[in-house]
Amino acid sequence: MQNVPTHIAIMMDGNGRWGEKRGLTRSQGHFAGSKTMENIIDASLELGVKILTLYAFSSENWTRPEEEVKYLMDLPVIYLNEKLPKFIQKDIRICVLGDINGLPIHTREAVKKAVDQTSNNSKLIVNFALNYGGRSEILSAIKSLINDINNSNIADNDITGDLIENYLYTKGQPEPDIVIRTGGEKRMSNFLLWQSSKSEWWFTDTLFPDFDSKLLLQAINEVKQRKEIKISYFNY
């Protein structure tokens, strides 16, 4: 493909509902979603996408039923331990967006292991947003910035949008070209509030376990068409 987006972000919504619709547990729906996630990572790698950000667990998800939350904390351990050799082989770098100190120890250790062992990989960056909230991210950035100002490391006049981006979890990464949300909802849900301010959004009613590379291509192509229409309109 020509003009492949550099950075695609996906809100993987609908896993629990997918399970319930089939008479399964919500946790079984999340497991099915992890299989789809693997396919989307492979498709992104094949397309030449450089950064893929996946909304795996928000800071608001702690209010879900205890059994479901426990499974969602166990799933990264199972998934990352199984797929880490593949990520290393395929030159995929794992990064984490969010407050990992708030995760259970076993989840945190699995995440740190994956981040450390893939830190030199460069073909595709996969950001897992875990215990992530956009407002919390911005608040944390502001606190860190104020601390540096108080320590005389930064002058007030030096504060710019580019500077603030250096305090975000996505420091050094370009903003998403496309944000995809599956599952039928059409809201931001506290996801990449700063980073997605200029992104193209694409929504689908498809629940995430049924999302596939064809729908990923559809999203990319529809966004391309939007941009072509904008360009032709403004050049008229």
PDB file of N, CA and C in Angstrom, residues 29-118:
ATOM      1  N   GLY A  29     -14.761 -13.827  26.017  1.00  0.00           N
ATOM      2  CA  GLY A  29     -14.769 -12.801  24.983  1.00  0.00           C
ATOM      3  C   GLY A  29     -13.451 -12.045  24.927  1.00  0.00           C
ATOM      4  N   HIS A  30     -12.876 -11.767  26.100  1.00  0.00           N
ATOM      5  CA  HIS A  30     -11.579 -11.077  26.128  1.00  0.00           C
ATOM      6  C   HIS A  30     -10.475 -11.963  25.552  1.00  0.00           C
ATOM      7  N   PHE A  31     -10.571 -13.268  25.798  1.00  0.00           N
ATOM      8  CA  PHE A  31      -9.589 -14.183  25.218  1.00  0.00           C
ATOM      9  C   PHE A  31      -9.689 -14.176  23.696  1.00  0.00           C
ATOM     10  N   ALA A  32     -10.918 -14.190  23.182  1.00  0.00           N
ATOM     11  CA  ALA A  32     -11.117 -14.117  21.727  1.00  0.00           C
ATOM     12  C   ALA A  32     -10.540 -12.807  21.184  1.00  0.00           C
ATOM     13  N   GLY A  33     -10.715 -11.740  21.952  1.00  0.00           N
ATOM     14  CA  GLY A  33     -10.154 -10.461  21.534  1.00  0.00           C
ATOM     15  C   GLY A  33      -8.642 -10.482  21.465  1.00  0.00           C
ATOM     16  N   SER A  34      -8.007 -11.251  22.347  1.00  0.00           N
ATOM     17  CA  SER A  34      -6.538 -11.333  22.317  1.00  0.00           C
ATOM     18  C   SER A  34      -6.057 -12.020  21.044  1.00  0.00           C
ATOM     19  N   LYS A  35      -6.838 -12.965  20.531  1.00  0.00           N
ATOM     20  CA  LYS A  35      -6.488 -13.627  19.268  1.00  0.00           C
ATOM     21  C   LYS A  35      -6.614 -12.646  18.102  1.00  0.00           C
ATOM     22  N   THR A  36      -7.685 -11.837  18.131  1.00  0.00           N
ATOM     23  CA  THR A  36      -7.847 -10.805  17.098  1.00  0.00           C
ATOM     24  C   THR A  36      -6.720  -9.789  17.176  1.00  0.00           C
ATOM     25  N   MET A  37      -6.350  -9.409  18.383  1.00  0.00           N
ATOM     26  CA  MET A  37      -5.263  -8.460  18.579  1.00  0.00           C
ATOM     27  C   MET A  37      -3.971  -8.958  17.927  1.00  0.00           C
ATOM     28  N   GLU A  38      -3.697 -10.238  18.087  1.00  0.00           N
ATOM     29  CA  GLU A  38      -2.505 -10.816  17.469  1.00  0.00           C
ATOM     30  C   GLU A  38      -2.570 -10.703  15.946  1.00  0.00           C
ATOM     31  N   ASN A  39      -3.744 -10.966  15.373  1.00  0.00           N
ATOM     32  CA  ASN A  39      -3.899 -10.863  13.916  1.00  0.00           C
ATOM     33  C   ASN A  39      -3.723  -9.424  13.431  1.00  0.00           C
ATOM     34  N   ILE A  40      -4.221  -8.461  14.209  1.00  0.00           N
ATOM     35  CA  ILE A  40      -4.104  -7.058  13.817  1.00  0.00           C
ATOM     36  C   ILE A  40      -2.657  -6.593  13.919  1.00  0.00           C
ATOM     37  N   ILE A  41      -1.931  -7.095  14.904  1.00  0.00           N
ATOM     38  CA  ILE A  41      -0.503  -6.771  15.001  1.00  0.00           C
ATOM     39  C   ILE A  41       0.229  -7.287  13.766  1.00  0.00           C
ATOM     40  N   ASP A  42      -0.065  -8.530  13.374  1.00  0.00           N
ATOM     41  CA  ASP A  42       0.575  -9.106  12.183  1.00  0.00           C
ATOM     42  C   ASP A  42       0.207  -8.316  10.927  1.00  0.00           C
ATOM     43  N   ALA A  43      -1.065  -7.940  10.801  1.00  0.00           N
ATOM     44  CA  ALA A  43      -1.502  -7.183   9.626  1.00  0.00           C
ATOM     45  C   ALA A  43      -0.826  -5.815   9.578  1.00  0.00           C
ATOM     46  N   SER A  44      -0.691  -5.166  10.707  1.00  0.00           N
ATOM     47  CA  SER A  44      -0.040  -3.858  10.765  1.00  0.00           C
ATOM     48  C   SER A  44       1.424  -3.967  10.374  1.00  0.00           C
ATOM     49  N   LEU A  45       2.056  -5.028  10.828  1.00  0.00           N
ATOM     50  CA  LEU A  45       3.463  -5.266  10.475  1.00  0.00           C
ATOM     51  C   LEU A  45       3.606  -5.464   8.975  1.00  0.00           C
ATOM     52  N   GLU A  46       2.702  -6.251   8.403  1.00  0.00           N
ATOM     53  CA  GLU A  46       2.749  -6.532   6.964  1.00  0.00           C
ATOM     54  C   GLU A  46       2.485  -5.281   6.136  1.00  0.00           C
ATOM     55  N   LEU A  47       1.593  -4.418   6.605  1.00  0.00           N
ATOM     56  CA  LEU A  47       1.253  -3.193   5.881  1.00  0.00           C
ATOM     57  C   LEU A  47       2.362  -2.150   5.943  1.00  0.00           C
ATOM     58  N   GLY A  48       3.197  -2.237   6.956  1.00  0.00           N
ATOM     59  CA  GLY A  48       4.248  -1.243   7.116  1.00  0.00           C
ATOM     60  C   GLY A  48       3.908  -0.133   8.089  1.00  0.00           C
ATOM     61  N   VAL A  49       2.870  -0.344   8.893  1.00  0.00           N
ATOM     62  CA  VAL A  49       2.551   0.604   9.966  1.00  0.00           C
ATOM     63  C   VAL A  49       3.717   0.606  10.947  1.00  0.00           C
ATOM     64  N   LYS A  50       4.062   1.778  11.450  1.00  0.00           N
ATOM     65  CA  LYS A  50       5.212   1.891  12.348  1.00  0.00           C
ATOM     66  C   LYS A  50       4.832   1.835  13.825  1.00  0.00           C
ATOM     67  N   ILE A  51       3.632   2.326  14.161  1.00  0.00           N
ATOM     68  CA  ILE A  51       3.192   2.351  15.559  1.00  0.00           C
ATOM     69  C   ILE A  51       1.734   1.906  15.616  1.00  0.00           C
ATOM     70  N   LEU A  52       1.455   0.975  16.510  1.00  0.00           N
ATOM     71  CA  LEU A  52       0.089   0.496  16.744  1.00  0.00           C
ATOM     72  C   LEU A  52      -0.199   0.628  18.236  1.00  0.00           C
ATOM     73  N   THR A  53      -1.191   1.446  18.580  1.00  0.00           N
ATOM     74  CA  THR A  53      -1.555   1.632  19.982  1.00  0.00           C
ATOM     75  C   THR A  53      -2.880   0.941  20.253  1.00  0.00           C
ATOM     76  N   LEU A  54      -2.903   0.070  21.264  1.00  0.00           N
ATOM     77  CA  LEU A  54      -4.066  -0.743  21.573  1.00  0.00           C
ATOM     78  C   LEU A  54      -4.551  -0.425  22.982  1.00  0.00           C
ATOM     79  N   TYR A  55      -5.811  -0.030  23.087  1.00  0.00           N
ATOM     80  CA  TYR A  55      -6.414   0.311  24.376  1.00  0.00           C
ATOM     81  C   TYR A  55      -6.842  -0.977  25.041  1.00  0.00           C
ATOM     82  N   ALA A  56      -6.026  -1.472  25.958  1.00  0.00           N
ATOM     83  CA  ALA A  56      -6.253  -2.797  26.542  1.00  0.00           C
ATOM     84  C   ALA A  56      -7.030  -2.741  27.854  1.00  0.00           C
ATOM     85  N   PHE A  57      -6.726  -1.750  28.698  1.00  0.00           N
ATOM     86  CA  PHE A  57      -7.390  -1.664  30.011  1.00  0.00           C
ATOM     87  C   PHE A  57      -7.327  -0.225  30.477  1.00  0.00           C
ATOM     88  N   SER A  58      -8.478   0.386  30.631  1.00  0.00           N
ATOM     89  CA  SER A  58      -8.512   1.788  31.045  1.00  0.00           C
ATOM     90  C   SER A  58      -8.512   1.895  32.564  1.00  0.00           C
ATOM     91  N   SER A  59      -8.182   3.078  33.054  1.00  0.00           N
ATOM     92  CA  SER A  59      -8.188   3.301  34.502  1.00  0.00           C
ATOM     93  C   SER A  59      -9.602   3.231  35.063  1.00  0.00           C
ATOM     94  N   GLU A  60     -10.623   3.317  34.192  1.00  0.00           N
ATOM     95  CA  GLU A  60     -12.015   3.193  34.637  1.00  0.00           C
ATOM     96  C   GLU A  60     -12.485   1.733  34.706  1.00  0.00           C
ATOM     97  N   ASN A  61     -11.716   0.828  34.106  1.00  0.00           N
ATOM     98  CA  ASN A  61     -12.138  -0.575  34.056  1.00  0.00           C
ATOM     99  C   ASN A  61     -12.053  -1.301  35.396  1.00  0.00           C
ATOM    100  N   TRP A  62     -11.447  -0.677  36.381  1.00  0.00           N
ATOM    101  CA  TRP A  62     -11.355  -1.315  37.697  1.00  0.00           C
ATOM    102  C   TRP A  62     -12.733  -1.507  38.330  1.00  0.00           C
ATOM    103  N   THR A  63     -13.725  -0.783  37.846  1.00  0.00           N
ATOM    104  CA  THR A  63     -15.077  -0.888  38.412  1.00  0.00           C
ATOM    105  C   THR A  63     -15.843  -2.092  37.864  1.00  0.00           C
ATOM    106  N   ARG A  64     -15.263  -2.814  36.927  1.00  0.00           N
ATOM    107  CA  ARG A  64     -15.930  -3.997  36.383  1.00  0.00           C
ATOM    108  C   ARG A  64     -15.975  -5.112  37.425  1.00  0.00           C
ATOM    109  N   PRO A  65     -16.775  -6.155  37.192  1.00  0.00           N
ATOM    110  CA  PRO A  65     -16.844  -7.264  38.154  1.00  0.00           C
ATOM    111  C   PRO A  65     -15.461  -7.814  38.489  1.00  0.00           C
ATOM    112  N   GLU A  66     -15.284  -8.186  39.744  1.00  0.00           N
ATOM    113  CA  GLU A  66     -13.969  -8.610  40.236  1.00  0.00           C
ATOM    114  C   GLU A  66     -13.380  -9.753  39.422  1.00  0.00           C
ATOM    115  N   GLU A  67     -14.201 -10.729  39.068  1.00  0.00           N
ATOM    116  CA  GLU A  67     -13.708 -11.883  38.304  1.00  0.00           C
ATOM    117  C   GLU A  67     -13.188 -11.454  36.930  1.00  0.00           C
ATOM    118  N   GLU A  68     -13.904 -10.527  36.291  1.00  0.00           N
ATOM    119  CA  GLU A  68     -13.483 -10.048  34.977  1.00  0.00           C
ATOM    120  C   GLU A  68     -12.179  -9.264  35.069  1.00  0.00           C
ATOM    121  N   VAL A  69     -12.062  -8.410  36.090  1.00  0.00           N
ATOM    122  CA  VAL A  69     -10.840  -7.627  36.273  1.00  0.00           C
ATOM    123  C   VAL A  69      -9.647  -8.548  36.514  1.00  0.00           C
ATOM    124  N   LYS A  70      -9.847  -9.568  37.350  1.00  0.00           N
ATOM    125  CA  LYS A  70      -8.753 -10.511  37.614  1.00  0.00           C
ATOM    126  C   LYS A  70      -8.291 -11.171  36.321  1.00  0.00           C
ATOM    127  N   TYR A  71      -9.246 -11.564  35.480  1.00  0.00           N
ATOM    128  CA  TYR A  71      -8.852 -12.197  34.209  1.00  0.00           C
ATOM    129  C   TYR A  71      -8.105 -11.204  33.319  1.00  0.00           C
ATOM    130  N   LEU A  72      -8.563  -9.969  33.297  1.00  0.00           N
ATOM    131  CA  LEU A  72      -7.917  -8.952  32.474  1.00  0.00           C
ATOM    132  C   LEU A  72      -6.500  -8.644  32.952  1.00  0.00           C
ATOM    133  N   MET A  73      -6.236  -8.881  34.224  1.00  0.00           N
ATOM    134  CA  MET A  73      -4.877  -8.713  34.749  1.00  0.00           C
ATOM    135  C   MET A  73      -4.018  -9.959  34.501  1.00  0.00           C
ATOM    136  N   ASP A  74      -4.662 -11.112  34.396  1.00  0.00           N
ATOM    137  CA  ASP A  74      -3.929 -12.346  34.095  1.00  0.00           C
ATOM    138  C   ASP A  74      -3.620 -12.474  32.607  1.00  0.00           C
ATOM    139  N   LEU A  75      -4.508 -11.946  31.767  1.00  0.00           N
ATOM    140  CA  LEU A  75      -4.375 -12.130  30.325  1.00  0.00           C
ATOM    141  C   LEU A  75      -3.064 -11.567  29.759  1.00  0.00           C
ATOM    142  N   PRO A  76      -2.612 -10.366  30.171  1.00  0.00           N
ATOM    143  CA  PRO A  76      -1.328  -9.884  29.648  1.00  0.00           C
ATOM    144  C   PRO A  76      -0.166 -10.803  30.002  1.00  0.00           C
ATOM    145  N   VAL A  77      -0.226 -11.437  31.176  1.00  0.00           N
ATOM    146  CA  VAL A  77       0.840 -12.353  31.583  1.00  0.00           C
ATOM    147  C   VAL A  77       0.872 -13.550  30.639  1.00  0.00           C
ATOM    148  N   ILE A  78      -0.296 -14.131  30.404  1.00  0.00           N
ATOM    149  CA  ILE A  78      -0.384 -15.289  29.509  1.00  0.00           C
ATOM    150  C   ILE A  78       0.038 -14.905  28.099  1.00  0.00           C
ATOM    151  N   TYR A  79      -0.516 -13.784  27.628  1.00  0.00           N
ATOM    152  CA  TYR A  79      -0.287 -13.373  26.244  1.00  0.00           C
ATOM    153  C   TYR A  79       1.171 -12.999  26.000  1.00  0.00           C
ATOM    154  N   LEU A  80       1.730 -12.158  26.859  1.00  0.00           N
ATOM    155  CA  LEU A  80       3.090 -11.671  26.629  1.00  0.00           C
ATOM    156  C   LEU A  80       4.127 -12.777  26.797  1.00  0.00           C
ATOM    157  N   ASN A  81       3.935 -13.640  27.785  1.00  0.00           N
ATOM    158  CA  ASN A  81       4.889 -14.738  27.963  1.00  0.00           C
ATOM    159  C   ASN A  81       4.884 -15.688  26.768  1.00  0.00           C
ATOM    160  N   GLU A  82       3.697 -15.883  26.176  1.00  0.00           N
ATOM    161  CA  GLU A  82       3.597 -16.784  25.023  1.00  0.00           C
ATOM    162  C   GLU A  82       4.141 -16.140  23.753  1.00  0.00           C
ATOM    163  N   LYS A  83       3.858 -14.839  23.559  1.00  0.00           N
ATOM    164  CA  LYS A  83       4.175 -14.188  22.291  1.00  0.00           C
ATOM    165  C   LYS A  83       5.513 -13.460  22.278  1.00  0.00           C
ATOM    166  N   LEU A  84       6.169 -13.354  23.419  1.00  0.00           N
ATOM    167  CA  LEU A  84       7.425 -12.594  23.469  1.00  0.00           C
ATOM    168  C   LEU A  84       8.474 -13.094  22.476  1.00  0.00           C
ATOM    169  N   PRO A  85       8.707 -14.409  22.345  1.00  0.00           N
ATOM    170  CA  PRO A  85       9.684 -14.868  21.341  1.00  0.00           C
ATOM    171  C   PRO A  85       9.314 -14.416  19.925  1.00  0.00           C
ATOM    172  N   LYS A  86       8.032 -14.422  19.619  1.00  0.00           N
ATOM    173  CA  LYS A  86       7.573 -13.976  18.299  1.00  0.00           C
ATOM    174  C   LYS A  86       7.846 -12.497  18.108  1.00  0.00           C
ATOM    175  N   PHE A  87       7.582 -11.698  19.124  1.00  0.00           N
ATOM    176  CA  PHE A  87       7.833 -10.261  19.026  1.00  0.00           C
ATOM    177  C   PHE A  87       9.317  -9.980  18.795  1.00  0.00           C
ATOM    178  N   ILE A  88      10.153 -10.724  19.489  1.00  0.00           N
ATOM    179  CA  ILE A  88      11.602 -10.536  19.321  1.00  0.00           C
ATOM    180  C   ILE A  88      12.017 -10.936  17.913  1.00  0.00           C
ATOM    181  N   GLN A  89      11.515 -12.070  17.440  1.00  0.00           N
ATOM    182  CA  GLN A  89      11.863 -12.564  16.105  1.00  0.00           C
ATOM    183  C   GLN A  89      11.412 -11.593  15.008  1.00  0.00           C
ATOM    184  N   LYS A  90      10.228 -11.012  15.172  1.00  0.00           N
ATOM    185  CA  LYS A  90       9.665 -10.141  14.140  1.00  0.00           C
ATOM    186  C   LYS A  90      10.055  -8.678  14.309  1.00  0.00           C
ATOM    187  N   ASP A  91      10.959  -8.393  15.227  1.00  0.00           N
ATOM    188  CA  ASP A  91      11.474  -7.033  15.417  1.00  0.00           C
ATOM    189  C   ASP A  91      10.382  -6.067  15.876  1.00  0.00           C
ATOM    190  N   ILE A  92       9.504  -6.559  16.765  1.00  0.00           N
ATOM    191  CA  ILE A  92       8.422  -5.750  17.312  1.00  0.00           C
ATOM    192  C   ILE A  92       8.823  -5.256  18.699  1.00  0.00           C
ATOM    193  N   ARG A  93       8.653  -3.984  18.913  1.00  0.00           N
ATOM    194  CA  ARG A  93       8.974  -3.385  20.211  1.00  0.00           C
ATOM    195  C   ARG A  93       7.693  -3.166  21.013  1.00  0.00           C
ATOM    196  N   ILE A  94       7.692  -3.614  22.253  1.00  0.00           N
ATOM    197  CA  ILE A  94       6.538  -3.448  23.136  1.00  0.00           C
ATOM    198  C   ILE A  94       6.763  -2.241  24.047  1.00  0.00           C
ATOM    199  N   CYS A  95       5.780  -1.361  24.087  1.00  0.00           N
ATOM    200  CA  CYS A  95       5.787  -0.230  25.011  1.00  0.00           C
ATOM    201  C   CYS A  95       4.461  -0.221  25.773  1.00  0.00           C
ATOM    202  N   VAL A  96       4.452   0.437  26.901  1.00  0.00           N
ATOM    203  CA  VAL A  96       3.246   0.492  27.715  1.00  0.00           C
ATOM    204  C   VAL A  96       2.905   1.946  28.009  1.00  0.00           C
ATOM    205  N   LEU A  97       1.636   2.289  27.818  1.00  0.00           N
ATOM    206  CA  LEU A  97       1.124   3.603  28.164  1.00  0.00           C
ATOM    207  C   LEU A  97       0.217   3.425  29.372  1.00  0.00           C
ATOM    208  N   GLY A  98       0.461   4.163  30.429  1.00  0.00           N
ATOM    209  CA  GLY A  98      -0.391   4.057  31.598  1.00  0.00           C
ATOM    210  C   GLY A  98       0.417   3.937  32.876  1.00  0.00           C
ATOM    211  N   ASP A  99      -0.288   3.902  33.982  1.00  0.00           N
ATOM    212  CA  ASP A  99       0.333   3.801  35.299  1.00  0.00           C
ATOM    213  C   ASP A  99       0.513   2.332  35.657  1.00  0.00           C
ATOM    214  N   ILE A 100       1.663   1.766  35.275  1.00  0.00           N
ATOM    215  CA  ILE A 100       1.874   0.337  35.513  1.00  0.00           C
ATOM    216  C   ILE A 100       2.105   0.048  36.993  1.00  0.00           C
ATOM    217  N   ASN A 101       2.416   1.065  37.781  1.00  0.00           N
ATOM    218  CA  ASN A 101       2.586   0.839  39.218  1.00  0.00           C
ATOM    219  C   ASN A 101       1.263   0.453  39.870  1.00  0.00           C
ATOM    220  N   GLY A 102       0.165   0.753  39.214  1.00  0.00           N
ATOM    221  CA  GLY A 102      -1.142   0.386  39.735  1.00  0.00           C
ATOM    222  C   GLY A 102      -1.580  -1.006  39.353  1.00  0.00           C
ATOM    223  N   LEU A 103      -0.756  -1.718  38.588  1.00  0.00           N
ATOM    224  CA  LEU A 103      -1.091  -3.086  38.165  1.00  0.00           C
ATOM    225  C   LEU A 103      -0.619  -4.095  39.212  1.00  0.00           C
ATOM    226  N   PRO A 104      -1.251  -5.265  39.264  1.00  0.00           N
ATOM    227  CA  PRO A 104      -0.751  -6.325  40.163  1.00  0.00           C
ATOM    228  C   PRO A 104       0.686  -6.684  39.828  1.00  0.00           C
ATOM    229  N   ILE A 105       1.407  -7.198  40.802  1.00  0.00           N
ATOM    230  CA  ILE A 105       2.834  -7.469  40.626  1.00  0.00           C
ATOM    231  C   ILE A 105       3.096  -8.402  39.449  1.00  0.00           C
ATOM    232  N   HIS A 106       2.318  -9.484  39.337  1.00  0.00           N
ATOM    233  CA  HIS A 106       2.596 -10.452  38.266  1.00  0.00           C
ATOM    234  C   HIS A 106       2.348  -9.840  36.888  1.00  0.00           C
ATOM    235  N   THR A 107       1.360  -8.970  36.788  1.00  0.00           N
ATOM    236  CA  THR A 107       1.099  -8.283  35.513  1.00  0.00           C
ATOM    237  C   THR A 107       2.226  -7.299  35.205  1.00  0.00           C
ATOM    238  N   ARG A 108       2.600  -6.555  36.216  1.00  0.00           N
ATOM    239  CA  ARG A 108       3.663  -5.557  36.047  1.00  0.00           C
ATOM    240  C   ARG A 108       4.984  -6.203  35.632  1.00  0.00           C
ATOM    241  N   GLU A 109       5.319  -7.327  36.238  1.00  0.00           N
ATOM    242  CA  GLU A 109       6.573  -8.007  35.911  1.00  0.00           C
ATOM    243  C   GLU A 109       6.578  -8.534  34.482  1.00  0.00           C
ATOM    244  N   ALA A 110       5.438  -9.087  34.040  1.00  0.00           N
ATOM    245  CA  ALA A 110       5.346  -9.590  32.660  1.00  0.00           C
ATOM    246  C   ALA A 110       5.478  -8.448  31.658  1.00  0.00           C
ATOM    247  N   VAL A 111       4.858  -7.318  31.972  1.00  0.00           N
ATOM    248  CA  VAL A 111       4.918  -6.156  31.094  1.00  0.00           C
ATOM    249  C   VAL A 111       6.349  -5.619  31.017  1.00  0.00           C
ATOM    250  N   LYS A 112       6.989  -5.472  32.170  1.00  0.00           N
ATOM    251  CA  LYS A 112       8.358  -4.942  32.186  1.00  0.00           C
ATOM    252  C   LYS A 112       9.311  -5.864  31.443  1.00  0.00           C
ATOM    253  N   LYS A 113       9.113  -7.167  31.575  1.00  0.00           N
ATOM    254  CA  LYS A 113       9.956  -8.136  30.865  1.00  0.00           C
ATOM    255  C   LYS A 113       9.827  -7.948  29.355  1.00  0.00           C
ATOM    256  N   ALA A 114       8.600  -7.807  28.875  1.00  0.00           N
ATOM    257  CA  ALA A 114       8.373  -7.623  27.435  1.00  0.00           C
ATOM    258  C   ALA A 114       8.964  -6.306  26.948  1.00  0.00           C
ATOM    259  N   VAL A 115       8.802  -5.263  27.735  1.00  0.00           N
ATOM    260  CA  VAL A 115       9.355  -3.952  27.359  1.00  0.00           C
ATOM    261  C   VAL A 115      10.879  -4.016  27.301  1.00  0.00           C
ATOM    262  N   ASP A 116      11.485  -4.617  28.319  1.00  0.00           N
ATOM    263  CA  ASP A 116      12.949  -4.678  28.382  1.00  0.00           C
ATOM    264  C   ASP A 116      13.531  -5.520  27.257  1.00  0.00           C
ATOM    265  N   GLN A 117      12.934  -6.688  26.996  1.00  0.00           N
ATOM    266  CA  GLN A 117      13.533  -7.608  26.034  1.00  0.00           C
ATOM    267  C   GLN A 117      13.276  -7.212  24.582  1.00  0.00           C
ATOM    268  N   THR A 118      12.399  -6.261  24.342  1.00  0.00           N
ATOM    269  CA  THR A 118      12.152  -5.798  22.969  1.00  0.00           C
ATOM    270  C   THR A 118      12.592  -4.352  22.758  1.00  0.00           C
TER     271      THR A 118
END
